[in-house]
């Protein structure tokens, strides 16, 4: 059977759009698939047409350029917005992408292509703390999405907290849109940054150009502080802000009245699809997982490419460069004449190095575990408190997967996307450590997902109606290989 | 030095350790992974008597069924200090006291027949099993909806098996191990996870312990409860025990606010699929609700080695069969799927007993898809052997060297 | 937010500063029904955003603890914001674009089969079983 397209791109953010456009310009038949109703991903999320926004770029850097790319793409590739991918399969020389079309109808649609580019982006990484499930507590990404996509300001009196540079544009955007932003509380502090060559400017807010905007709205930016508890009866009314020591243990606290808290500790790449396909993963020194790629953004699985946050959280500019590199590599691999672009490659390397430096500058420190109490929900979906996670560990769980099996933490609706990082840490490791253990004890930074980094193994990446799933029953089952090396090499011990 | 080392912290190893400890033995359990990390952690928790024809496996299942009830009824070793409802289910709903701390549910099994011919066969099967102690109730087509209001309308009838039950298998393994350690063992830590067995210690032929990546463990006897990997463990002792993986997928729905499925419900075709020797894919829907509100949908059977790659057509067939049984499920969503590897022997019977080729090595593995249900009886019988008692059941059909017969 | 907020050119203190920021001239609002009440929507907004914009912070309670939930991740990952729309259960409010005439229910999603009366009879689940409690509906 001939595949429908030369290239399927999953993800309509800067990486996916750049990759699709580059490949289409090289003459490939391209389909771009994105879950949202409009292209943009999280960074270039744009207001619905119904707002008739005259100046949507006020909330983004570089939106005009991205919009032009989308317009260029429209005539050159099939763009499937509102399509959620629930699984991908690879069979011989083709990939099959199974989608659900429509935000509520969920019509099944299957797309096949010779090559696949995964640019699925990332989501916020929350950490649990008492009260983090109160209405009014949301992630910085949620506050940003409400503002950029729906022009809704998340609250009137807003506290922004967590770690990482993303807190700044969120605070600046909320303040510009009329919210009273009471403060930005960066758990990581500023002093560590100065040691980093890329960030030698010292003051991060200034370095990223948000200092003036925050100052204009009189938003204080505090280092080494965190929200360690949220309070309220049914909805948020105030938060406890703590001064932290180096390891994030609270040393002094005060309470602040607010109606909204936007709180997040960096990002988690959406790795469900690459893990389904068996793409090799890389564990960063600070514990984050990303897909391993070569200079052409090729993953370890033939025919599968990755760009953007999928290869390591690094922001929109890096994502676009990676998308372009991936598009060129796909075209070259399919026999198109594509001259090398060393300038683009160098640019990507430079941006990636900067992103790594940022990641290293904002590690999550272990003291957050001390913010939790026995009854603090760690898993929101299944309402699993810290005490239950501890009990699972006492019962013989040793990692996130076995904690899940014994306590249900991570077994609910979100499939551990919200609590997975915290549970891995509470189980005594990092997600990266789990990945290595899952790969049969491989050392170093390489994580082989053949046995699966358990936390990311989600064969069903989006809920799918059983009626729709039943519709695939008519297809003949693929005979499986006699055993993958990663599995067979397990020493023969337990069941 | 412990009296015995159990290799494998799945449900079978846990049951062996539990009953051995109850018999007064000091037990050490080792596992290269966490507790219940293998096939136990990929199962549905079936405790079935309904799917077995009269014979040694049914005898084992009936004994085990009684023992599961006993385990679920006995006061839990850690009941008193567990007020948070920790690890007992979703949030505060289920305390560890309920169902023995491992969600034991005497829910009963409802086997349904698609047409009159299948119903006749099913009824004959049930009547025969009834002569061996399997309780059952014939259910007419109209009567099916009294048991399961959401069942499809076009079924011919069925049989209800009140003894069929369900446990949460991971919790069951963990709690049996802990009860063994706290109530019967000498207070020494019984469970050591992250320990990989690399060989056996021998004194002549006799097995006197295990060699591990964390040092040697001397013991009076060793129990091989390594499940799907039991054949490879036996090979380290020079004994051939042919155990192979038979892959199964389970689909899990979103949590439902109201139970849609009350019992364990499956089609009569499941019984033939279980007994089948086919290497190809067989699916026959087994549908049931869980205390967490989800619906579990099994059971596919394939011999594909240890391949964990998702097979969409297999999931599709499971979904189609489940929807055929419960049409309302069509609008509910699957939120996850997982697979596991049932440990099966060529004659579909487990291996239970001391290995004459390696005295001191006791096997307790190869239970295929019935390991959860058969675990307590297996542990109880192994403990009887270890303490020199005459086992309650004749273990000849399960003897480890039975596969040598007919070999050159 | 009232209807008067919805135009950037409307003047006065009622203007939504976010609208002013991007010079929005929104199309006329429509209303959706939420548990019997009305919530205004600007065309293209998600149900979750419309609820949040109307000051509604939570619209679901959890299965076991009965705790209130609304938006958390805002981008379809956490499933906190589930709603029933026109009888279709378990939709993520943050992803589902509101349409004129939508009836949103924030009560239990239900199985769609009206089986509340059957929820406990015939089951022999032991006391304290979480599944049995699900029938009461919160």
PDB file of C-alpha atoms in Angstrom, chain B residues 75-294:
ATOM      1  CA  UNK B  75      -7.655  -9.524  59.842  1.00  0.00           C
ATOM      2  CA  UNK B  76      -4.922  -7.714  58.033  1.00  0.00           C
ATOM      3  CA  UNK B  77      -1.582  -7.527  59.711  1.00  0.00           C
ATOM      4  CA  UNK B  78      -1.336  -3.811  59.210  1.00  0.00           C
ATOM      5  CA  UNK B  79      -4.947  -2.831  59.429  1.00  0.00           C
ATOM      6  CA  UNK B  80      -4.710  -0.687  62.498  1.00  0.00           C
ATOM      7  CA  UNK B  81      -2.249   1.926  61.398  1.00  0.00           C
ATOM      8  CA  UNK B  82      -3.591   2.599  58.016  1.00  0.00           C
ATOM      9  CA  UNK B  83      -6.154   5.280  58.548  1.00  0.00           C
ATOM     10  CA  UNK B  84      -5.293   7.205  55.424  1.00  0.00           C
ATOM     11  CA  UNK B  85      -6.647   4.521  53.189  1.00  0.00           C
ATOM     12  CA  UNK B  86      -3.180   4.427  51.762  1.00  0.00           C
ATOM     13  CA  UNK B  87      -2.529   2.045  48.925  1.00  0.00           C
ATOM     14  CA  UNK B  88      -5.931   0.556  49.409  1.00  0.00           C
ATOM     15  CA  UNK B  89      -7.648   2.041  46.422  1.00  0.00           C
ATOM     16  CA  UNK B  90      -8.525   5.414  45.098  1.00  0.00           C
ATOM     17  CA  UNK B  91      -8.198   7.942  47.833  1.00  0.00           C
ATOM     18  CA  UNK B  92     -10.145   7.469  50.975  1.00  0.00           C
ATOM     19  CA  UNK B  93     -12.722   5.120  49.545  1.00  0.00           C
ATOM     20  CA  UNK B  94     -11.310   1.722  50.247  1.00  0.00           C
ATOM     21  CA  UNK B  95      -9.583   0.929  53.456  1.00  0.00           C
ATOM     22  CA  UNK B  96      -7.089  -1.888  53.600  1.00  0.00           C
ATOM     23  CA  UNK B  97      -9.482  -3.789  55.818  1.00  0.00           C
ATOM     24  CA  UNK B  98     -11.864  -4.224  52.890  1.00  0.00           C
ATOM     25  CA  UNK B  99     -11.175  -7.385  50.937  1.00  0.00           C
ATOM     26  CA  UNK B 100      -8.076  -8.307  52.883  1.00  0.00           C
ATOM     27  CA  UNK B 101      -6.331  -5.101  51.910  1.00  0.00           C
ATOM     28  CA  UNK B 102      -6.190  -6.208  48.312  1.00  0.00           C
ATOM     29  CA  UNK B 103      -9.701  -5.479  47.049  1.00  0.00           C
ATOM     30  CA  UNK B 104     -10.952  -9.053  47.155  1.00  0.00           C
ATOM     31  CA  UNK B 105     -14.409  -9.050  45.616  1.00  0.00           C
ATOM     32  CA  UNK B 106     -16.687 -12.054  45.555  1.00  0.00           C
ATOM     33  CA  UNK B 107     -18.323 -10.615  42.519  1.00  0.00           C
ATOM     34  CA  UNK B 108     -19.114 -13.854  40.696  1.00  0.00           C
ATOM     35  CA  UNK B 109     -18.599 -14.622  37.044  1.00  0.00           C
ATOM     36  CA  UNK B 110     -21.237 -14.527  34.349  1.00  0.00           C
ATOM     37  CA  UNK B 111     -20.445 -16.560  31.248  1.00  0.00           C
ATOM     38  CA  UNK B 112     -22.720 -15.728  28.340  1.00  0.00           C
ATOM     39  CA  UNK B 113     -23.550 -17.695  25.208  1.00  0.00           C
ATOM     40  CA  UNK B 114     -24.069 -16.027  21.867  1.00  0.00           C
ATOM     41  CA  UNK B 115     -26.487 -18.626  20.522  1.00  0.00           C
ATOM     42  CA  UNK B 116     -28.426 -21.739  21.498  1.00  0.00           C
ATOM     43  CA  UNK B 117     -25.743 -24.172  20.404  1.00  0.00           C
ATOM     44  CA  UNK B 118     -23.061 -22.462  22.494  1.00  0.00           C
ATOM     45  CA  UNK B 119     -25.488 -22.298  25.403  1.00  0.00           C
ATOM     46  CA  UNK B 120     -26.001 -26.085  25.250  1.00  0.00           C
ATOM     47  CA  UNK B 121     -22.242 -26.633  25.286  1.00  0.00           C
ATOM     48  CA  UNK B 122     -21.772 -24.146  28.079  1.00  0.00           C
ATOM     49  CA  UNK B 123     -24.499 -25.737  30.173  1.00  0.00           C
ATOM     50  CA  UNK B 124     -23.024 -29.212  29.680  1.00  0.00           C
ATOM     51  CA  UNK B 125     -19.587 -27.871  30.668  1.00  0.00           C
ATOM     52  CA  UNK B 126     -21.024 -26.251  33.789  1.00  0.00           C
ATOM     53  CA  UNK B 127     -22.983 -29.361  34.796  1.00  0.00           C
ATOM     54  CA  UNK B 128     -19.857 -31.479  34.548  1.00  0.00           C
ATOM     55  CA  UNK B 129     -17.824 -28.977  36.588  1.00  0.00           C
ATOM     56  CA  UNK B 130     -20.654 -28.904  39.098  1.00  0.00           C
ATOM     57  CA  UNK B 131     -20.061 -32.562  39.872  1.00  0.00           C
ATOM     58  CA  UNK B 132     -16.552 -31.520  40.984  1.00  0.00           C
ATOM     59  CA  UNK B 133     -17.637 -28.731  43.277  1.00  0.00           C
ATOM     60  CA  UNK B 134     -18.085 -25.738  41.003  1.00  0.00           C
ATOM     61  CA  UNK B 135     -21.191 -23.841  42.033  1.00  0.00           C
ATOM     62  CA  UNK B 136     -23.226 -22.532  39.147  1.00  0.00           C
ATOM     63  CA  UNK B 137     -26.646 -21.187  38.237  1.00  0.00           C
ATOM     64  CA  UNK B 138     -28.159 -21.454  34.776  1.00  0.00           C
ATOM     65  CA  UNK B 139     -29.375 -18.084  33.524  1.00  0.00           C
ATOM     66  CA  UNK B 140     -31.995 -17.646  30.833  1.00  0.00           C
ATOM     67  CA  UNK B 141     -31.759 -15.029  28.118  1.00  0.00           C
ATOM     68  CA  UNK B 142     -34.282 -12.887  29.984  1.00  0.00           C
ATOM     69  CA  UNK B 143     -32.523 -13.485  33.266  1.00  0.00           C
ATOM     70  CA  UNK B 144     -29.177 -12.129  32.039  1.00  0.00           C
ATOM     71  CA  UNK B 145     -30.294  -8.549  32.581  1.00  0.00           C
ATOM     72  CA  UNK B 146     -31.046  -9.220  36.227  1.00  0.00           C
ATOM     73  CA  UNK B 147     -27.358  -9.890  36.602  1.00  0.00           C
ATOM     74  CA  UNK B 148     -26.101  -7.283  34.130  1.00  0.00           C
ATOM     75  CA  UNK B 149     -28.606  -4.591  33.148  1.00  0.00           C
ATOM     76  CA  UNK B 150     -26.404  -3.241  30.377  1.00  0.00           C
ATOM     77  CA  UNK B 151     -25.727  -6.527  28.649  1.00  0.00           C
ATOM     78  CA  UNK B 152     -26.575  -6.798  24.957  1.00  0.00           C
ATOM     79  CA  UNK B 153     -30.069  -7.995  24.200  1.00  0.00           C
ATOM     80  CA  UNK B 154     -29.324 -10.696  21.659  1.00  0.00           C
ATOM     81  CA  UNK B 155     -27.605 -13.291  23.855  1.00  0.00           C
ATOM     82  CA  UNK B 156     -28.984 -16.801  24.281  1.00  0.00           C
ATOM     83  CA  UNK B 157     -28.389 -17.141  28.007  1.00  0.00           C
ATOM     84  CA  UNK B 158     -25.548 -18.000  30.309  1.00  0.00           C
ATOM     85  CA  UNK B 159     -24.258 -19.492  33.505  1.00  0.00           C
ATOM     86  CA  UNK B 160     -23.494 -17.616  36.697  1.00  0.00           C
ATOM     87  CA  UNK B 161     -20.568 -18.814  38.801  1.00  0.00           C
ATOM     88  CA  UNK B 162     -20.782 -17.330  42.305  1.00  0.00           C
ATOM     89  CA  UNK B 163     -17.315 -18.539  43.342  1.00  0.00           C
ATOM     90  CA  UNK B 164     -15.513 -16.429  40.743  1.00  0.00           C
ATOM     91  CA  UNK B 165     -13.791 -13.504  42.373  1.00  0.00           C
ATOM     92  CA  UNK B 166     -11.304 -10.749  41.805  1.00  0.00           C
ATOM     93  CA  UNK B 167      -8.347  -9.297  43.654  1.00  0.00           C
ATOM     94  CA  UNK B 168      -6.037  -6.374  42.990  1.00  0.00           C
ATOM     95  CA  UNK B 169      -3.049  -8.579  42.248  1.00  0.00           C
ATOM     96  CA  UNK B 170      -0.217  -6.167  42.989  1.00  0.00           C
ATOM     97  CA  UNK B 171      -1.651  -5.255  46.363  1.00  0.00           C
ATOM     98  CA  UNK B 172      -2.350  -8.909  47.039  1.00  0.00           C
ATOM     99  CA  UNK B 173       1.273  -9.869  46.420  1.00  0.00           C
ATOM    100  CA  UNK B 174       2.602  -6.971  48.450  1.00  0.00           C
ATOM    101  CA  UNK B 175       0.280  -7.581  51.379  1.00  0.00           C
ATOM    102  CA  UNK B 176       0.852 -11.333  51.475  1.00  0.00           C
ATOM    103  CA  UNK B 177       4.574 -10.654  51.582  1.00  0.00           C
ATOM    104  CA  UNK B 178       4.237  -8.129  54.317  1.00  0.00           C
ATOM    105  CA  UNK B 179       1.944 -10.322  56.378  1.00  0.00           C
ATOM    106  CA  UNK B 180       4.434 -13.112  55.980  1.00  0.00           C
ATOM    107  CA  UNK B 181       7.263 -10.912  57.106  1.00  0.00           C
ATOM    108  CA  UNK B 182       5.516  -9.267  60.022  1.00  0.00           C
ATOM    109  CA  UNK B 183       3.410 -11.996  61.503  1.00  0.00           C
ATOM    110  CA  UNK B 184       5.218 -15.221  60.883  1.00  0.00           C
ATOM    111  CA  UNK B 185       8.833 -14.568  60.015  1.00  0.00           C
ATOM    112  CA  UNK B 186      11.420 -13.960  62.633  1.00  0.00           C
ATOM    113  CA  UNK B 187      11.228 -10.226  62.103  1.00  0.00           C
ATOM    114  CA  UNK B 188      14.054 -10.293  59.596  1.00  0.00           C
ATOM    115  CA  UNK B 189      13.339  -8.327  56.433  1.00  0.00           C
ATOM    116  CA  UNK B 190      11.855 -10.883  54.121  1.00  0.00           C
ATOM    117  CA  UNK B 191      11.775  -8.980  50.858  1.00  0.00           C
ATOM    118  CA  UNK B 192      14.863  -7.846  48.973  1.00  0.00           C
ATOM    119  CA  UNK B 193      14.121  -6.060  45.725  1.00  0.00           C
ATOM    120  CA  UNK B 194      16.675  -5.176  43.104  1.00  0.00           C
ATOM    121  CA  UNK B 195      18.548  -8.443  43.642  1.00  0.00           C
ATOM    122  CA  UNK B 196      19.281 -10.520  40.560  1.00  0.00           C
ATOM    123  CA  UNK B 197      19.897 -14.240  40.877  1.00  0.00           C
ATOM    124  CA  UNK B 198      22.866 -15.277  38.755  1.00  0.00           C
ATOM    125  CA  UNK B 199      23.234 -18.926  39.749  1.00  0.00           C
ATOM    126  CA  UNK B 200      22.735 -21.569  42.395  1.00  0.00           C
ATOM    127  CA  UNK B 201      24.876 -22.718  45.273  1.00  0.00           C
ATOM    128  CA  UNK B 202      25.213 -26.498  45.236  1.00  0.00           C
ATOM    129  CA  UNK B 203      26.406 -29.204  47.544  1.00  0.00           C
ATOM    130  CA  UNK B 204      26.743 -32.072  45.138  1.00  0.00           C
ATOM    131  CA  UNK B 205      23.418 -32.177  43.338  1.00  0.00           C
ATOM    132  CA  UNK B 206      21.676 -30.446  46.162  1.00  0.00           C
ATOM    133  CA  UNK B 207      20.709 -26.785  45.828  1.00  0.00           C
ATOM    134  CA  UNK B 208      21.790 -24.936  48.949  1.00  0.00           C
ATOM    135  CA  UNK B 209      21.130 -21.344  48.026  1.00  0.00           C
ATOM    136  CA  UNK B 210      21.385 -18.731  45.333  1.00  0.00           C
ATOM    137  CA  UNK B 211      24.160 -16.662  43.930  1.00  0.00           C
ATOM    138  CA  UNK B 212      23.102 -13.046  43.312  1.00  0.00           C
ATOM    139  CA  UNK B 213      24.612  -9.820  42.128  1.00  0.00           C
ATOM    140  CA  UNK B 214      24.487  -8.726  45.760  1.00  0.00           C
ATOM    141  CA  UNK B 215      26.174 -11.772  47.216  1.00  0.00           C
ATOM    142  CA  UNK B 216      25.329 -15.372  47.966  1.00  0.00           C
ATOM    143  CA  UNK B 217      22.329 -16.389  50.032  1.00  0.00           C
ATOM    144  CA  UNK B 218      22.556 -19.798  51.689  1.00  0.00           C
ATOM    145  CA  UNK B 219      19.272 -21.501  52.457  1.00  0.00           C
ATOM    146  CA  UNK B 220      17.770 -24.872  53.174  1.00  0.00           C
ATOM    147  CA  UNK B 221      15.792 -24.757  49.954  1.00  0.00           C
ATOM    148  CA  UNK B 222      15.056 -22.479  47.018  1.00  0.00           C
ATOM    149  CA  UNK B 223      11.650 -21.821  45.466  1.00  0.00           C
ATOM    150  CA  UNK B 224      11.542 -20.854  41.812  1.00  0.00           C
ATOM    151  CA  UNK B 225       8.621 -18.443  41.553  1.00  0.00           C
ATOM    152  CA  UNK B 226      10.058 -16.567  38.602  1.00  0.00           C
ATOM    153  CA  UNK B 227       6.925 -16.825  36.517  1.00  0.00           C
ATOM    154  CA  UNK B 228       7.506 -16.311  32.813  1.00  0.00           C
ATOM    155  CA  UNK B 229      11.241 -16.338  33.478  1.00  0.00           C
ATOM    156  CA  UNK B 230      11.021 -19.547  35.554  1.00  0.00           C
ATOM    157  CA  UNK B 231      12.424 -21.694  32.754  1.00  0.00           C
ATOM    158  CA  UNK B 232      15.512 -19.544  32.522  1.00  0.00           C
ATOM    159  CA  UNK B 233      16.010 -19.702  36.289  1.00  0.00           C
ATOM    160  CA  UNK B 234      15.636 -23.486  36.227  1.00  0.00           C
ATOM    161  CA  UNK B 235      18.237 -23.631  33.466  1.00  0.00           C
ATOM    162  CA  UNK B 236      20.753 -22.037  35.838  1.00  0.00           C
ATOM    163  CA  UNK B 237      20.332 -25.184  37.913  1.00  0.00           C
ATOM    164  CA  UNK B 238      20.681 -27.360  34.850  1.00  0.00           C
ATOM    165  CA  UNK B 239      17.024 -28.336  34.861  1.00  0.00           C
ATOM    166  CA  UNK B 240      14.783 -28.020  31.837  1.00  0.00           C
ATOM    167  CA  UNK B 241      11.388 -26.505  32.592  1.00  0.00           C
ATOM    168  CA  UNK B 242       9.752 -25.330  29.363  1.00  0.00           C
ATOM    169  CA  UNK B 243       7.968 -22.063  30.123  1.00  0.00           C
ATOM    170  CA  UNK B 244       7.181 -19.642  27.338  1.00  0.00           C
ATOM    171  CA  UNK B 245       5.481 -16.229  27.197  1.00  0.00           C
ATOM    172  CA  UNK B 246       1.949 -15.890  25.888  1.00  0.00           C
ATOM    173  CA  UNK B 247       1.210 -12.216  25.409  1.00  0.00           C
ATOM    174  CA  UNK B 248      -1.992 -10.606  26.562  1.00  0.00           C
ATOM    175  CA  UNK B 249      -3.315  -7.074  26.265  1.00  0.00           C
ATOM    176  CA  UNK B 250      -5.678  -5.406  28.677  1.00  0.00           C
ATOM    177  CA  UNK B 251      -7.647  -2.279  27.835  1.00  0.00           C
ATOM    178  CA  UNK B 252      -8.681   0.078  30.616  1.00  0.00           C
ATOM    179  CA  UNK B 253     -11.502   2.589  30.357  1.00  0.00           C
ATOM    180  CA  UNK B 254     -11.932   5.946  31.939  1.00  0.00           C
ATOM    181  CA  UNK B 255     -13.309   5.750  35.483  1.00  0.00           C
ATOM    182  CA  UNK B 256     -17.081   5.568  35.274  1.00  0.00           C
ATOM    183  CA  UNK B 257     -19.214   7.383  37.789  1.00  0.00           C
ATOM    184  CA  UNK B 258     -21.665   4.521  37.997  1.00  0.00           C
ATOM    185  CA  UNK B 259     -20.843   0.864  37.592  1.00  0.00           C
ATOM    186  CA  UNK B 260     -21.717  -0.427  34.162  1.00  0.00           C
ATOM    187  CA  UNK B 261     -20.438  -3.945  34.744  1.00  0.00           C
ATOM    188  CA  UNK B 262     -21.062  -5.710  38.030  1.00  0.00           C
ATOM    189  CA  UNK B 263     -19.539  -9.130  37.629  1.00  0.00           C
ATOM    190  CA  UNK B 264     -16.781 -10.710  35.680  1.00  0.00           C
ATOM    191  CA  UNK B 265     -18.473 -11.194  32.327  1.00  0.00           C
ATOM    192  CA  UNK B 266     -17.102 -13.186  29.482  1.00  0.00           C
ATOM    193  CA  UNK B 267     -18.209 -15.181  26.482  1.00  0.00           C
ATOM    194  CA  UNK B 268     -18.169 -18.946  26.359  1.00  0.00           C
ATOM    195  CA  UNK B 269     -15.521 -18.686  23.651  1.00  0.00           C
ATOM    196  CA  UNK B 270     -13.043 -17.633  26.358  1.00  0.00           C
ATOM    197  CA  UNK B 271     -12.916 -21.161  27.731  1.00  0.00           C
ATOM    198  CA  UNK B 272     -11.825 -22.617  24.418  1.00  0.00           C
ATOM    199  CA  UNK B 273      -9.296 -19.800  23.871  1.00  0.00           C
ATOM    200  CA  UNK B 274      -7.668 -20.496  27.227  1.00  0.00           C
ATOM    201  CA  UNK B 275      -7.217 -24.141  26.370  1.00  0.00           C
ATOM    202  CA  UNK B 276      -6.172 -23.491  22.793  1.00  0.00           C
ATOM    203  CA  UNK B 277      -2.739 -24.432  21.525  1.00  0.00           C
ATOM    204  CA  UNK B 278      -2.834 -21.914  18.710  1.00  0.00           C
ATOM    205  CA  UNK B 279       0.178 -19.672  18.361  1.00  0.00           C
ATOM    206  CA  UNK B 280      -1.888 -17.082  16.548  1.00  0.00           C
ATOM    207  CA  UNK B 281      -3.963 -14.331  18.018  1.00  0.00           C
ATOM    208  CA  UNK B 282      -7.035 -15.289  19.941  1.00  0.00           C
ATOM    209  CA  UNK B 283      -9.264 -12.805  21.655  1.00  0.00           C
ATOM    210  CA  UNK B 284     -12.339 -13.311  23.745  1.00  0.00           C
ATOM    211  CA  UNK B 285     -13.645 -10.471  25.794  1.00  0.00           C
ATOM    212  CA  UNK B 286     -13.491 -10.640  29.555  1.00  0.00           C
ATOM    213  CA  UNK B 287     -15.127  -7.508  30.918  1.00  0.00           C
ATOM    214  CA  UNK B 288     -15.281  -6.343  34.501  1.00  0.00           C
ATOM    215  CA  UNK B 289     -15.472  -3.270  36.646  1.00  0.00           C
ATOM    216  CA  UNK B 290     -12.974  -2.375  39.343  1.00  0.00           C
ATOM    217  CA  UNK B 291     -13.375  -0.540  42.643  1.00  0.00           C
ATOM    218  CA  UNK B 292     -11.599   2.405  41.029  1.00  0.00           C
ATOM    219  CA  UNK B 293     -14.448   2.792  38.557  1.00  0.00           C
ATOM    220  CA  UNK B 294     -12.577   1.671  35.491  1.00  0.00           C
TER     221      UNK B 294
END
